[in-house]
Coordinates of C-alpha atoms in Angstrom, one line a residue:
M1 CA 23.5 -14.7 -4.1
E2 CA 24.0 -10.9 -3.7
F3 CA 22.8 -8.9 -0.7
E4 CA 24.2 -5.5 -1.6
L5 CA 22.2 -2.8 -3.4
T6 CA 23.5 -1.6 -6.7
E7 CA 24.9 2.0 -7.0
D8 CA 21.7 3.0 -8.8
Q9 CA 19.5 1.5 -6.1
R10 CA 21.5 3.3 -3.4
A11 CA 21.0 6.6 -5.3
L12 CA 17.2 5.8 -5.5
Q13 CA 17.1 5.0 -1.8
Q14 CA 18.9 8.2 -0.9
A15 CA 16.5 10.3 -3.1
A16 CA 13.5 8.8 -1.5
R17 CA 15.0 9.1 2.0
K18 CA 15.7 12.8 1.4
Y19 CA 12.2 13.4 0.2
S20 CA 10.8 11.7 3.3
R21 CA 13.2 13.5 5.7
E22 CA 12.9 17.0 4.2
V23 CA 9.4 17.1 2.7
V24 CA 7.2 14.5 4.5
R25 CA 8.3 14.3 8.1
P26 CA 8.1 18.0 8.9
K27 CA 4.4 17.9 7.9
A28 CA 3.4 14.3 8.9
A29 CA 2.0 15.3 12.3
H30 CA -0.1 18.0 10.8
Y31 CA -1.7 15.8 8.2
D32 CA -2.2 13.1 10.8
E33 CA -3.9 15.5 13.2
T34 CA -6.1 17.1 10.6
A35 CA -6.7 14.0 8.5
T36 CA -6.4 16.1 5.3
F37 CA -5.2 14.9 1.9
P38 CA -1.5 15.8 1.5
R39 CA -1.8 17.1 -2.1
D40 CA 1.3 19.3 -1.8
L41 CA 3.5 16.4 -0.7
L42 CA 2.2 14.2 -3.5
A43 CA 2.8 17.0 -6.0
T44 CA 6.5 17.0 -4.9
A45 CA 6.6 13.2 -5.1
F46 CA 5.3 13.5 -8.7
E47 CA 8.0 16.0 -9.7
L48 CA 10.7 13.7 -8.2
G49 CA 9.4 10.6 -10.0
L50 CA 8.2 8.8 -6.9
L51 CA 4.7 8.5 -8.2
N52 CA 3.5 6.0 -10.8
M53 CA 6.6 3.8 -10.2
A54 CA 5.0 0.7 -11.6
I55 CA 3.9 2.2 -15.0
P56 CA 6.5 1.1 -17.6
A57 CA 8.6 3.8 -19.2
E58 CA 7.0 3.3 -22.6
Y59 CA 3.7 4.5 -21.2
G60 CA 5.2 7.5 -19.5
G61 CA 5.8 6.0 -16.0
V62 CA 9.0 5.6 -14.0
G63 CA 9.2 1.9 -14.8
L64 CA 11.0 0.7 -11.7
S65 CA 11.7 -2.9 -11.0
H66 CA 9.7 -4.6 -8.2
L67 CA 12.8 -4.6 -6.0
D68 CA 13.4 -0.9 -6.7
Q69 CA 9.8 -0.1 -5.8
T70 CA 10.2 -1.8 -2.4
I71 CA 13.3 0.2 -1.7
V72 CA 11.4 3.4 -2.3
A73 CA 8.4 2.1 -0.3
E74 CA 10.5 1.6 2.8
E75 CA 11.7 5.2 2.7
L76 CA 8.3 6.7 2.0
S77 CA 6.7 4.8 4.9
W78 CA 9.6 5.7 7.2
G79 CA 8.5 9.3 6.6
C80 CA 4.8 8.7 6.9
A81 CA 2.8 5.5 6.2
G82 CA -0.3 7.6 5.3
V83 CA 1.5 9.6 2.7
A84 CA 3.2 6.4 1.4
T85 CA -0.2 4.8 1.0
S86 CA -1.5 7.8 -0.9
I87 CA 1.5 7.6 -3.3
I88 CA 1.4 3.9 -3.9
A89 CA -2.4 3.8 -4.4
N90 CA -1.8 4.9 -8.1
D91 CA 0.4 1.8 -8.7
L92 CA -2.2 -0.5 -7.1
A93 CA -5.0 0.9 -9.2
N94 CA -2.9 0.7 -12.4
L95 CA -1.5 -2.7 -11.9
P96 CA -4.5 -4.6 -13.4
I97 CA -4.0 -2.5 -16.5
I98 CA -0.3 -3.1 -16.6
L99 CA -0.8 -6.9 -16.1
A100 CA -3.9 -7.6 -18.2
A101 CA -4.8 -4.8 -20.6
T102 CA -4.3 -4.7 -24.4
E103 CA -1.6 -2.5 -25.9
E104 CA -4.2 0.1 -26.9
Q105 CA -5.7 0.2 -23.4
K106 CA -2.3 0.6 -21.8
K107 CA -1.5 3.6 -24.0
R108 CA -4.9 5.2 -23.5
L109 CA -5.4 4.5 -19.8
L110 CA -1.8 4.8 -18.5
G111 CA -0.1 7.5 -20.6
H112 CA -1.9 10.5 -19.2
F113 CA -0.5 9.8 -15.7
A114 CA 2.8 11.1 -16.8
E115 CA 1.4 14.4 -18.0
R116 CA 0.2 15.9 -14.7
L117 CA -0.5 15.0 -11.1
K118 CA -3.6 12.8 -11.0
F119 CA -4.9 9.9 -8.9
S120 CA -6.4 6.5 -9.5
S121 CA -8.2 4.1 -7.2
F122 CA -8.4 0.3 -6.8
C123 CA -12.0 -0.7 -6.1
L124 CA -12.3 -4.3 -5.0
T125 CA -13.5 -4.3 -1.3
E126 CA -17.2 -4.1 -0.5
P127 CA -19.2 -4.0 2.7
E128 CA -20.0 -7.8 2.3
A129 CA -17.0 -8.8 0.2
G130 CA -13.6 -7.9 1.8
S131 CA -11.7 -11.1 2.4
D132 CA -14.5 -13.0 0.8
V133 CA -14.1 -11.6 -2.7
A134 CA -16.3 -14.2 -4.3
N135 CA -19.3 -12.8 -2.4
M136 CA -19.0 -9.6 -4.5
Q137 CA -22.4 -7.8 -4.9
T138 CA -21.5 -5.1 -7.4
T139 CA -22.9 -6.0 -10.8
A140 CA -22.1 -5.2 -14.4
R141 CA -24.8 -5.8 -17.0
R142 CA -23.9 -5.5 -20.6
E143 CA -26.1 -3.3 -22.9
G144 CA -24.7 -3.2 -26.4
D145 CA -21.3 -1.5 -26.4
E146 CA -21.5 -0.6 -22.7
Y147 CA -21.7 -2.2 -19.3
V148 CA -24.0 -0.8 -16.6
I149 CA -22.4 -1.0 -13.1
N150 CA -24.4 -1.0 -9.9
G151 CA -23.2 -1.5 -6.3
A152 CA -21.0 -0.1 -3.6
K153 CA -17.3 -0.2 -2.7
C154 CA -15.7 0.7 0.6
F155 CA -12.3 1.6 2.0
I156 CA -11.2 3.1 -1.3
T157 CA -7.8 4.9 -1.0
N158 CA -7.7 8.2 -2.8
G159 CA -11.3 7.7 -3.9
G160 CA -12.3 11.3 -3.1
H161 CA -9.6 12.7 -5.4
A162 CA -9.3 10.0 -8.1
E163 CA -10.0 10.7 -11.8
Q164 CA -9.9 7.0 -12.8
Y165 CA -11.2 3.9 -11.0
T166 CA -10.2 0.3 -11.5
V167 CA -13.5 -1.4 -10.6
F168 CA -14.3 -5.1 -10.1
A169 CA -17.9 -6.2 -10.6
T170 CA -19.6 -9.5 -11.3
V171 CA -21.5 -10.2 -14.6
D172 CA -23.2 -13.2 -12.9
K173 CA -23.5 -13.6 -9.1
A174 CA -24.3 -17.3 -9.5
K175 CA -20.8 -17.9 -10.9
K176 CA -19.1 -16.5 -7.7
H177 CA -15.5 -15.7 -8.4
K178 CA -15.8 -16.9 -12.0
G179 CA -18.2 -14.0 -12.8
I180 CA -15.9 -11.2 -11.5
T181 CA -14.8 -8.9 -14.3
C182 CA -12.4 -5.8 -14.3
F183 CA -13.3 -2.4 -15.6
V184 CA -11.8 1.0 -15.8
V185 CA -14.1 3.9 -15.0
E186 CA -12.8 7.2 -16.2
G187 CA -13.6 10.5 -14.6
R188 CA -16.7 11.0 -12.5
P189 CA -19.5 9.7 -14.7
K190 CA -23.2 10.1 -13.9
G191 CA -24.3 7.8 -11.2
L192 CA -20.9 7.6 -9.3
S193 CA -21.1 9.2 -5.9
V194 CA -18.4 9.5 -3.3
S195 CA -18.9 9.5 0.5
K196 CA -17.1 11.6 3.1
H197 CA -13.6 10.8 4.1
E198 CA -13.5 8.1 6.8
N199 CA -12.2 9.2 10.2
K200 CA -9.5 6.6 10.7
M201 CA -7.4 5.6 13.7
G202 CA -4.2 5.7 11.7
Q203 CA -2.7 6.5 8.3
R204 CA -5.0 9.5 8.5
A205 CA -3.1 11.4 5.7
S206 CA -4.5 8.9 3.2
D207 CA -8.0 9.6 1.8
T208 CA -10.4 6.7 2.4
V209 CA -14.0 6.8 1.1
S210 CA -16.9 4.7 0.0
L211 CA -18.2 4.7 -3.6
T212 CA -21.7 4.1 -4.9
F213 CA -22.4 3.1 -8.5
E214 CA -25.9 3.7 -9.7
D215 CA -26.3 2.8 -13.4
V216 CA -22.8 3.9 -14.2
R217 CA -22.1 3.3 -17.8
V218 CA -18.7 2.0 -18.9
P219 CA -17.7 1.3 -22.6
V220 CA -16.8 -2.3 -23.4
A221 CA -13.5 -0.9 -24.5
N222 CA -12.7 -0.3 -20.9
R223 CA -13.1 -3.9 -19.8
I224 CA -9.7 -5.3 -18.8
G225 CA -9.4 -8.9 -19.9
E226 CA -12.5 -11.1 -20.7
E227 CA -15.6 -11.5 -18.7
G228 CA -14.9 -13.7 -15.7
Q229 CA -11.1 -13.0 -15.6
G230 CA -11.4 -10.3 -12.9
F231 CA -10.7 -12.5 -10.0
S232 CA -7.4 -13.8 -11.4
I233 CA -6.5 -10.3 -12.4
A234 CA -7.2 -9.1 -8.8
M235 CA -5.2 -11.9 -7.3
A236 CA -2.2 -11.3 -9.6
T237 CA -2.4 -7.6 -8.7
L238 CA -2.2 -8.4 -5.0
D239 CA 0.7 -10.7 -5.5
N240 CA 2.5 -7.7 -7.2
S241 CA 1.5 -5.2 -4.5
R242 CA 2.1 -7.3 -1.4
P243 CA 5.8 -6.6 -1.4
L244 CA 5.0 -2.9 -1.3
T245 CA 2.6 -3.1 1.6
A246 CA 5.0 -5.4 3.4
M247 CA 7.7 -2.8 3.0
F248 CA 5.4 -0.2 4.5
S249 CA 5.7 -2.3 7.7
V250 CA 9.5 -2.2 7.5
G251 CA 9.6 1.5 7.1
I252 CA 7.3 2.0 10.1
A253 CA 9.3 -0.5 12.2
R254 CA 12.6 1.2 11.2
A255 CA 11.3 4.5 12.3
A256 CA 10.1 3.1 15.6
L257 CA 13.5 1.4 16.2
E258 CA 15.4 4.6 15.5
H259 CA 13.2 6.7 17.7
S260 CA 13.5 4.1 20.5
M261 CA 17.3 4.0 20.2
E262 CA 17.5 7.8 20.4
Y263 CA 15.2 8.1 23.3
A264 CA 16.8 5.2 25.2
S265 CA 20.2 6.9 24.9
Q266 CA 18.9 10.1 26.4
R267 CA 16.3 9.0 29.0
K268 CA 17.9 8.2 32.4
T269 CA 16.6 6.1 35.2
F270 CA 18.4 4.9 38.3
G271 CA 21.3 7.1 37.4
K272 CA 22.0 5.8 33.9
P273 CA 20.5 5.9 30.4
I274 CA 17.8 3.3 30.0
I275 CA 19.6 1.7 27.1
E276 CA 22.0 0.3 29.7
H277 CA 19.2 -1.7 31.3
Q278 CA 19.1 -5.2 29.9
A279 CA 15.3 -5.2 29.6
I280 CA 15.5 -2.3 27.1
Q281 CA 18.5 -3.7 25.3
F282 CA 16.5 -7.0 24.7
M283 CA 13.5 -5.1 23.3
I284 CA 15.6 -3.0 21.0
A285 CA 17.6 -6.1 19.8
D286 CA 14.3 -7.9 18.9
M287 CA 13.0 -4.8 17.1
A288 CA 16.2 -4.6 15.0
M289 CA 16.3 -8.3 14.3
N290 CA 12.7 -8.6 13.2
T291 CA 12.8 -5.4 11.1
H292 CA 15.8 -6.8 9.2
A293 CA 14.2 -10.2 8.8
A294 CA 11.0 -8.6 7.3
R295 CA 13.1 -6.5 4.9
M296 CA 14.9 -9.7 3.6
L297 CA 11.6 -11.6 3.2
T298 CA 10.2 -8.6 1.3
Y299 CA 13.2 -8.2 -1.0
E300 CA 12.9 -11.9 -1.9
S301 CA 9.2 -11.6 -2.8
A302 CA 9.9 -8.6 -5.0
W303 CA 13.0 -10.2 -6.6
L304 CA 11.0 -13.3 -7.6
L305 CA 8.6 -11.0 -9.6
D306 CA 11.6 -9.4 -11.3
Q307 CA 12.8 -12.9 -12.3
G308 CA 9.4 -13.6 -13.9
K309 CA 8.5 -16.1 -11.2
R310 CA 5.4 -16.6 -9.1
N311 CA 5.6 -15.1 -5.6
S312 CA 2.3 -15.9 -4.0
L313 CA 3.8 -17.9 -1.1
Q314 CA 6.8 -15.6 -0.5
S315 CA 4.7 -12.4 -0.8
S316 CA 2.3 -13.7 1.8
Y317 CA 5.2 -14.7 4.0
A318 CA 6.5 -11.1 3.7
K319 CA 3.2 -9.3 4.1
C320 CA 2.0 -11.4 7.1
F321 CA 5.3 -11.4 9.0
A322 CA 6.1 -7.8 8.3
A323 CA 2.6 -6.5 9.3
D324 CA 2.6 -8.4 12.6
M325 CA 6.2 -7.5 13.2
A326 CA 5.6 -3.7 12.7
M327 CA 2.7 -3.8 15.1
K328 CA 4.9 -5.4 17.8
V329 CA 7.8 -3.1 17.1
A330 CA 5.7 0.0 17.2
T331 CA 4.0 -1.1 20.4
D332 CA 7.4 -1.9 22.0
A333 CA 8.5 1.6 21.0
V334 CA 5.6 3.1 23.0
Q335 CA 6.7 0.9 25.9
V336 CA 10.3 2.2 25.6
Y337 CA 9.0 5.7 25.8
G338 CA 6.8 4.8 28.8
G339 CA 4.1 7.4 29.6
Y340 CA 5.6 9.8 27.0
G341 CA 5.0 7.2 24.3
Y342 CA 1.3 7.6 24.8
I343 CA 1.3 11.3 24.2
K344 CA 0.9 12.8 20.7
E345 CA 3.7 15.2 21.2
Y346 CA 6.1 12.2 20.8
P347 CA 6.3 10.3 17.5
V348 CA 5.8 6.7 18.4
E349 CA 2.1 6.6 19.2
K350 CA 1.4 7.6 15.5
L351 CA 3.6 4.7 14.3
M352 CA 1.6 2.3 16.4
R353 CA -1.7 3.6 14.9
D354 CA -0.3 3.5 11.4
A355 CA 1.1 -0.1 11.8
K356 CA -2.3 -1.5 12.7
L357 CA -3.9 -0.9 9.4
I358 CA -1.3 -3.0 7.5
Q359 CA -2.5 -6.1 9.4
V360 CA -5.9 -5.4 7.9
Y361 CA -5.7 -4.0 4.3
E362 CA -4.8 -5.8 1.1
G363 CA -5.4 -9.1 2.9
T364 CA -5.5 -9.4 6.6
S365 CA -2.8 -11.3 8.5
Q366 CA -5.3 -14.2 8.9
V367 CA -6.0 -14.3 5.2
Q368 CA -2.3 -14.3 4.5
R369 CA -2.0 -17.4 6.7
L370 CA -4.8 -19.1 4.7
V371 CA -2.9 -18.3 1.5
I372 CA 0.4 -19.7 3.0
A373 CA -1.3 -22.9 4.1
K374 CA -3.0 -23.3 0.7
E375 CA 0.3 -22.8 -1.1
L376 CA 2.2 -25.2 1.1
F377 CA -0.4 -28.0 0.6
K378 CA -0.6 -27.7 -3.2

């Protein structure tokens, strides 16, 4: 059992850290305040090879291992979780293609992401089908060599800027999850409309919209897998992406810990720095301990994928523990700062707002517990 990163992994970590420190952090507060899409930051990430990490090299992507991707994800979210979400959204949207598409589809639908900066969106969640995916209302009706898609998707990351959408729709509502099918919608075809950007509490640098499909026509050649395989493709995708979202939590928590340590070393009460008070020491000790524990859980869940093993249980351990941990650590960081922690001029209130979303998206903490219980009792 080896716990050290390789020389290549340390170099990757340092490159991602430098990008976050020098490119992302100086502008993070601006994009949070204005809730505007950080295209310039993402363009830099693209040039550095930090975008499209999951796409294999033979299709023009970076082709990083799952463990390597988590190393980068921690550094990106340490800089800004909203920017990190915008970067990783491409990988989430392209994972169904990577996992289940034919060779021809992979070449056609993945290759162009290496040519220029472009965005893709993962379209699973609906107003009535978030955690309850089997209740999906978006339909796909086959007409000859095309499918006609009707329905609505919500909370779609990068949806307002995407040029390709991985869409899940049912070919038969009566079949519940067995009717769900995966499609790739290219460009902005007739009938696809995009709502305004949602005014979110946190991760405000990430673009979040709703999509409406009104008789959107998609060629049969853009169906990923067979009819009815969409649910299993979506679940496999989330197993692959959970280590990344878990590591977002680790990056947020690490930032909160570092800010807290710096502030506690400078702030004085009763004639000494507050870090010399045992109450503060205990809070910071717990922050450090839990951040490290979450990192190790996440590394394991990614490592299992790299070994070709199933990681449903471990990835749910990681995502659930890390998300809840980050919310606690960020809240404690605000407490360490006291009244200043509640003011936007200081960095920790943003971390608390950013952390909350990770308890919600890509499977709530409650849903992760359901997955864990189901896996344990198999």
